[in-house]
Short mmCIF file of C-alpha atoms in Angstrom, two decimals:
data_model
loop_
_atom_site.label_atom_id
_atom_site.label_comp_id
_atom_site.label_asym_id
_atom_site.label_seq_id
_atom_site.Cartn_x
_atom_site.Cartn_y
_atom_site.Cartn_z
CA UNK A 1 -4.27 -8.28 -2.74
CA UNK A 2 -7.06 -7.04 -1.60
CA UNK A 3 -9.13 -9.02 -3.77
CA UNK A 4 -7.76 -11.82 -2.16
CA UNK A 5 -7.79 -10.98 1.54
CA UNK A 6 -11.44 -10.56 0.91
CA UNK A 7 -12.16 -14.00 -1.20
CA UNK A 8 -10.11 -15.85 2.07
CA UNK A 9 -11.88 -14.18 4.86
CA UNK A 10 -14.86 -14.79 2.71
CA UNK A 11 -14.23 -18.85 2.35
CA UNK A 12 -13.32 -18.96 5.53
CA UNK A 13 -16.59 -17.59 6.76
CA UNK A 14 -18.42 -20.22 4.44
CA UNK A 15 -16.20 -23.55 6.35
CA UNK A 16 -17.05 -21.78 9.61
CA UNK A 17 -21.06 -22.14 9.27
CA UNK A 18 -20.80 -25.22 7.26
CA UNK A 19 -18.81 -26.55 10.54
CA UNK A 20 -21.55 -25.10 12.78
CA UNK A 21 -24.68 -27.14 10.63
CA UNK A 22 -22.74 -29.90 10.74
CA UNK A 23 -21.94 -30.44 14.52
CA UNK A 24 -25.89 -29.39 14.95
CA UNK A 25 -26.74 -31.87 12.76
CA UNK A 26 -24.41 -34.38 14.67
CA UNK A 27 -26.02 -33.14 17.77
CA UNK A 28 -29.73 -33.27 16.44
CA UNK A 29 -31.43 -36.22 15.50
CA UNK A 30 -35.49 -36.34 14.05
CA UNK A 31 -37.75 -39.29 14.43
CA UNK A 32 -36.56 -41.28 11.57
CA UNK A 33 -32.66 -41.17 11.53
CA UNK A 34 -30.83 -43.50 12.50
CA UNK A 35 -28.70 -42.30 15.92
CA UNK A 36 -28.85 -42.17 19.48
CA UNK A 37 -32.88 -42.01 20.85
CA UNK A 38 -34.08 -41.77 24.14
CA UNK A 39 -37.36 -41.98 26.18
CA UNK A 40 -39.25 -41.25 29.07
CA UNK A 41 -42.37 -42.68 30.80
CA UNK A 42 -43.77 -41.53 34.10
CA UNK A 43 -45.55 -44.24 36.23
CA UNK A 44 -48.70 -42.78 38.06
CA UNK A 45 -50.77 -44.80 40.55
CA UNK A 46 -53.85 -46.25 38.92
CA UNK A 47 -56.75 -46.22 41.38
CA UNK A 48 -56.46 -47.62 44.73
CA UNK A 49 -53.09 -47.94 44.57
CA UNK A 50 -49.53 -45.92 45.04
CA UNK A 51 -47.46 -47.52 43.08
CA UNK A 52 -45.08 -45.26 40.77
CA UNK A 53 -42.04 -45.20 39.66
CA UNK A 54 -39.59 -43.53 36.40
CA UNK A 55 -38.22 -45.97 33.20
CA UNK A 56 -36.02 -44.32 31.47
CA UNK A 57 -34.76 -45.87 27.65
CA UNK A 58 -31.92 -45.72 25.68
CA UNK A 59 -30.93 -46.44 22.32
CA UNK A 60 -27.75 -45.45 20.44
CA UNK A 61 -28.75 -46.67 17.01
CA UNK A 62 -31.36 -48.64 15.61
CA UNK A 63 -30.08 -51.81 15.25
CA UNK A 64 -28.55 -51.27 18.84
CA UNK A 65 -30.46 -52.98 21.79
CA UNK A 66 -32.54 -50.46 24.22
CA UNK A 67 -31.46 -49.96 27.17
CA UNK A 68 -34.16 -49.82 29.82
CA UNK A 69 -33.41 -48.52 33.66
CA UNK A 70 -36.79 -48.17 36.04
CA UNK A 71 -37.00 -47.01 39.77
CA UNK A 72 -40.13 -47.65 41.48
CA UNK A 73 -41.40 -47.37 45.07
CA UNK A 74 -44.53 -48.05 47.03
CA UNK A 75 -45.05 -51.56 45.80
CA UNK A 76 -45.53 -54.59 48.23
CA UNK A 77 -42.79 -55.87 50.29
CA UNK A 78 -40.17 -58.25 48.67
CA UNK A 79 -42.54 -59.01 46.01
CA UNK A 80 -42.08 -59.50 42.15
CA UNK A 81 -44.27 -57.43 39.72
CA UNK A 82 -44.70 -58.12 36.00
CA UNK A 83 -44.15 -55.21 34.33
CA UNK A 84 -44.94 -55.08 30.47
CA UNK A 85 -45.07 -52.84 27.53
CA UNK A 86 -48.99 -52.07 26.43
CA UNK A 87 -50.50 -51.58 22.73
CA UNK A 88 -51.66 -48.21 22.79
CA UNK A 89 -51.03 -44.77 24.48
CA UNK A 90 -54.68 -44.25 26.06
CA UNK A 91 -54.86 -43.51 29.55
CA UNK A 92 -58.10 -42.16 29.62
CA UNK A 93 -59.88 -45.21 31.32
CA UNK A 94 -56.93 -45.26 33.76
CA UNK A 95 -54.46 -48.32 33.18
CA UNK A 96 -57.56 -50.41 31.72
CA UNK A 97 -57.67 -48.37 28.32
CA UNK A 98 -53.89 -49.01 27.13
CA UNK A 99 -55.03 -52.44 26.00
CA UNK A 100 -53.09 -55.77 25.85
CA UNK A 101 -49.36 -56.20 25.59
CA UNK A 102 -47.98 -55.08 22.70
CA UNK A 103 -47.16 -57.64 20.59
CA UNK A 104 -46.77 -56.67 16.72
CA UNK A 105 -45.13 -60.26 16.10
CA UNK A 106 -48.00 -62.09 17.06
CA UNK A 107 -46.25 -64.30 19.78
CA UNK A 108 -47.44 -65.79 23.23
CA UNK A 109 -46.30 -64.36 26.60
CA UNK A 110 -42.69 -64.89 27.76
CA UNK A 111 -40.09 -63.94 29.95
CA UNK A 112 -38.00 -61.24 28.96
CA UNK A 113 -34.85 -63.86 27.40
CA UNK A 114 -37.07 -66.11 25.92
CA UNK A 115 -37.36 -66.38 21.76
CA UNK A 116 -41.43 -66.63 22.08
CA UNK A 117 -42.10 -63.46 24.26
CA UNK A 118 -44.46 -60.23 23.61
CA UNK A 119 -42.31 -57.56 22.19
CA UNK A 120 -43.55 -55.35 25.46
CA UNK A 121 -43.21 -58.55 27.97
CA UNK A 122 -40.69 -57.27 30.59
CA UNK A 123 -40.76 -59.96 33.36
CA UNK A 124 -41.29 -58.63 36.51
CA UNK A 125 -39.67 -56.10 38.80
CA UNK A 126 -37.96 -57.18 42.13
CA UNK A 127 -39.11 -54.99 45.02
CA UNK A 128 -36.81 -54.74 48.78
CA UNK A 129 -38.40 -54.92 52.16
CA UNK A 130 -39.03 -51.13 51.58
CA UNK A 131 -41.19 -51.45 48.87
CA UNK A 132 -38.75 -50.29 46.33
CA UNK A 133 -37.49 -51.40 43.09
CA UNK A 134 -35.00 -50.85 40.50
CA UNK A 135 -35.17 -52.27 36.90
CA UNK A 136 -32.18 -53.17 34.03
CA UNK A 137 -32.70 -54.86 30.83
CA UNK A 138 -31.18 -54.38 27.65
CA UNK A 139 -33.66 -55.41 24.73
CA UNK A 140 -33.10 -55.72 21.47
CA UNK A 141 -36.94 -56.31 20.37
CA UNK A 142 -37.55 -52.58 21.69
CA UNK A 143 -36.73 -49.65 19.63
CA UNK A 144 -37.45 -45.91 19.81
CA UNK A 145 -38.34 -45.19 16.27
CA UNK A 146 -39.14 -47.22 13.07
CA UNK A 147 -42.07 -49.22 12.55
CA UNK A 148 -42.36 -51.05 15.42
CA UNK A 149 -41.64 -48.20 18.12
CA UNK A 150 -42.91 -47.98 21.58
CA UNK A 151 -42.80 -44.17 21.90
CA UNK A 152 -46.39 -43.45 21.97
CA UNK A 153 -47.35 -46.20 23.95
CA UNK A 154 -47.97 -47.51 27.66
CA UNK A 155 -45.87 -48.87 30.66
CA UNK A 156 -47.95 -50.91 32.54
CA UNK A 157 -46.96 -52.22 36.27
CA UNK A 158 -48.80 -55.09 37.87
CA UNK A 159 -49.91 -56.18 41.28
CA UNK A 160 -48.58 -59.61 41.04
CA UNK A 161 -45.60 -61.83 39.91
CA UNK A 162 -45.81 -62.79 35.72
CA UNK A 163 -44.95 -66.34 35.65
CA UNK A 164 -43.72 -65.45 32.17
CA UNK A 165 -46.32 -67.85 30.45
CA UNK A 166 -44.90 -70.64 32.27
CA UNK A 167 -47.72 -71.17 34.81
CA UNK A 168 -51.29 -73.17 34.12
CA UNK A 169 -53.65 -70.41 34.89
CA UNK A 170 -55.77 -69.36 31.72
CA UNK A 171 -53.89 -66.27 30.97
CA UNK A 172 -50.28 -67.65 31.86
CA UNK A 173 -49.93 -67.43 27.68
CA UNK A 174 -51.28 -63.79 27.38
CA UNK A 175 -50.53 -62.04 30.74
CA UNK A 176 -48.20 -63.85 32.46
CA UNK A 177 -51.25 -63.86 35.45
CA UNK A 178 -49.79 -60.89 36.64
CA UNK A 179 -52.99 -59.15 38.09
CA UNK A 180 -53.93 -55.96 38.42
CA UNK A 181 -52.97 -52.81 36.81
CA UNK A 182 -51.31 -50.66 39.54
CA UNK A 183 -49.45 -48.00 37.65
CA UNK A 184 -49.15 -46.39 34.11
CA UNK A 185 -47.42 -44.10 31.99
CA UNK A 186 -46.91 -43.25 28.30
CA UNK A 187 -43.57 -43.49 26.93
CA UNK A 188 -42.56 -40.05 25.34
CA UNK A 189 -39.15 -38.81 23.23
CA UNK A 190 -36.93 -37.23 25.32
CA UNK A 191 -33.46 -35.60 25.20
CA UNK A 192 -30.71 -38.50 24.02
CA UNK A 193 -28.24 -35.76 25.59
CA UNK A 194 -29.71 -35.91 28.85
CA UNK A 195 -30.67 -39.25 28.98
CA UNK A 196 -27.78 -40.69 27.55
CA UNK A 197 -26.60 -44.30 29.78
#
């Protein structure tokens, strides 16, 4: 009897911590699997400017779109800004060094909806007579792991409206003619728990 007491209270001890690594495992998540991934980037004025803001991203598997929420302040009045993903996660030369959009397809410039469109192009964010702004988009180009993911890389905010390579200026195609580089940040991993929306 006692034999058996022991081999039950023994088992059950064994379901117990197999119950405990699986509801960590549930609950953690590394850089390859496939479940819930979220990001961070910071916005910091570049020179001359005070632009900032916070984009936050969202993605609950990988074939899921990523969701992308943004709150910035200190741009100009009423104004649009493009706003766009950047190749590379270099911020040493201030918002100059994180390159051109990023663009692993090998497309021209493009609004946010449209089929031909940068996998970083963003379209432009909306700012109020206070100079703030607040960003949605749910993307399904954009992914937080896997081969073509943006953690690593750079949010870049504009001084001017991207005419989301519909305009004639020279750049319309590449930049969108948004101007300027007024703010920056490199996207980072962060917490799916946390930032979960």
């Amino acid at each position: 009897m006692k034999s058996s007491l022991t081999f039950s209270l023994g088992l059950g001890s064994f379901y117990f911590l197999a119950s405990k690594r699986a509801q960590a495992q549930k609950t953690y998540c590394d850089e390859d699997a496939d479940c819930s991934k979220a990001a961070i980037c910071v916005l910091c004025p570049a020179k001359g400017s005070d632009a900032k803001g916070l984009i936050l991203f969202n993605q609950h598997s990988y074939n899921a779109p990523t969701k992308i929420k943004g709150t910035f302040e200190n741009l100009k009045q009423n104004a649009k800004h493009g706003f766009h993903i950047h190749q590379w996660g270099d911020n040493t030369d201030g918002c100059m060094s994180a390159g051109p959009h990023y663009d692993p397809l090998k497309k021209t410039h493009g609004g946010v909806d449209d089929k031909e469109r940068h996998v970083g192009d963003l379209g432009n964010v909306v700012s109020d007579e206070n100079g703030k702004g607040i960003f949605y988009c749910e993307n399904d180009l954009i992914h937080l792991s896997g081969k073509f993911s943006v953690v690593g890389r750079t949010c870049v905010l504009h001084a001017d409206e991207d005419d989301l390579g519909r305009g004639l200026y020279p750049d319309s195609k590449s930049t969108g003619h948004s101007g300027l580089r007024i703010a920056c940040g490199i996207i980072g991993l962060a917490d799916p728990q946390k930032y979960n929306f």
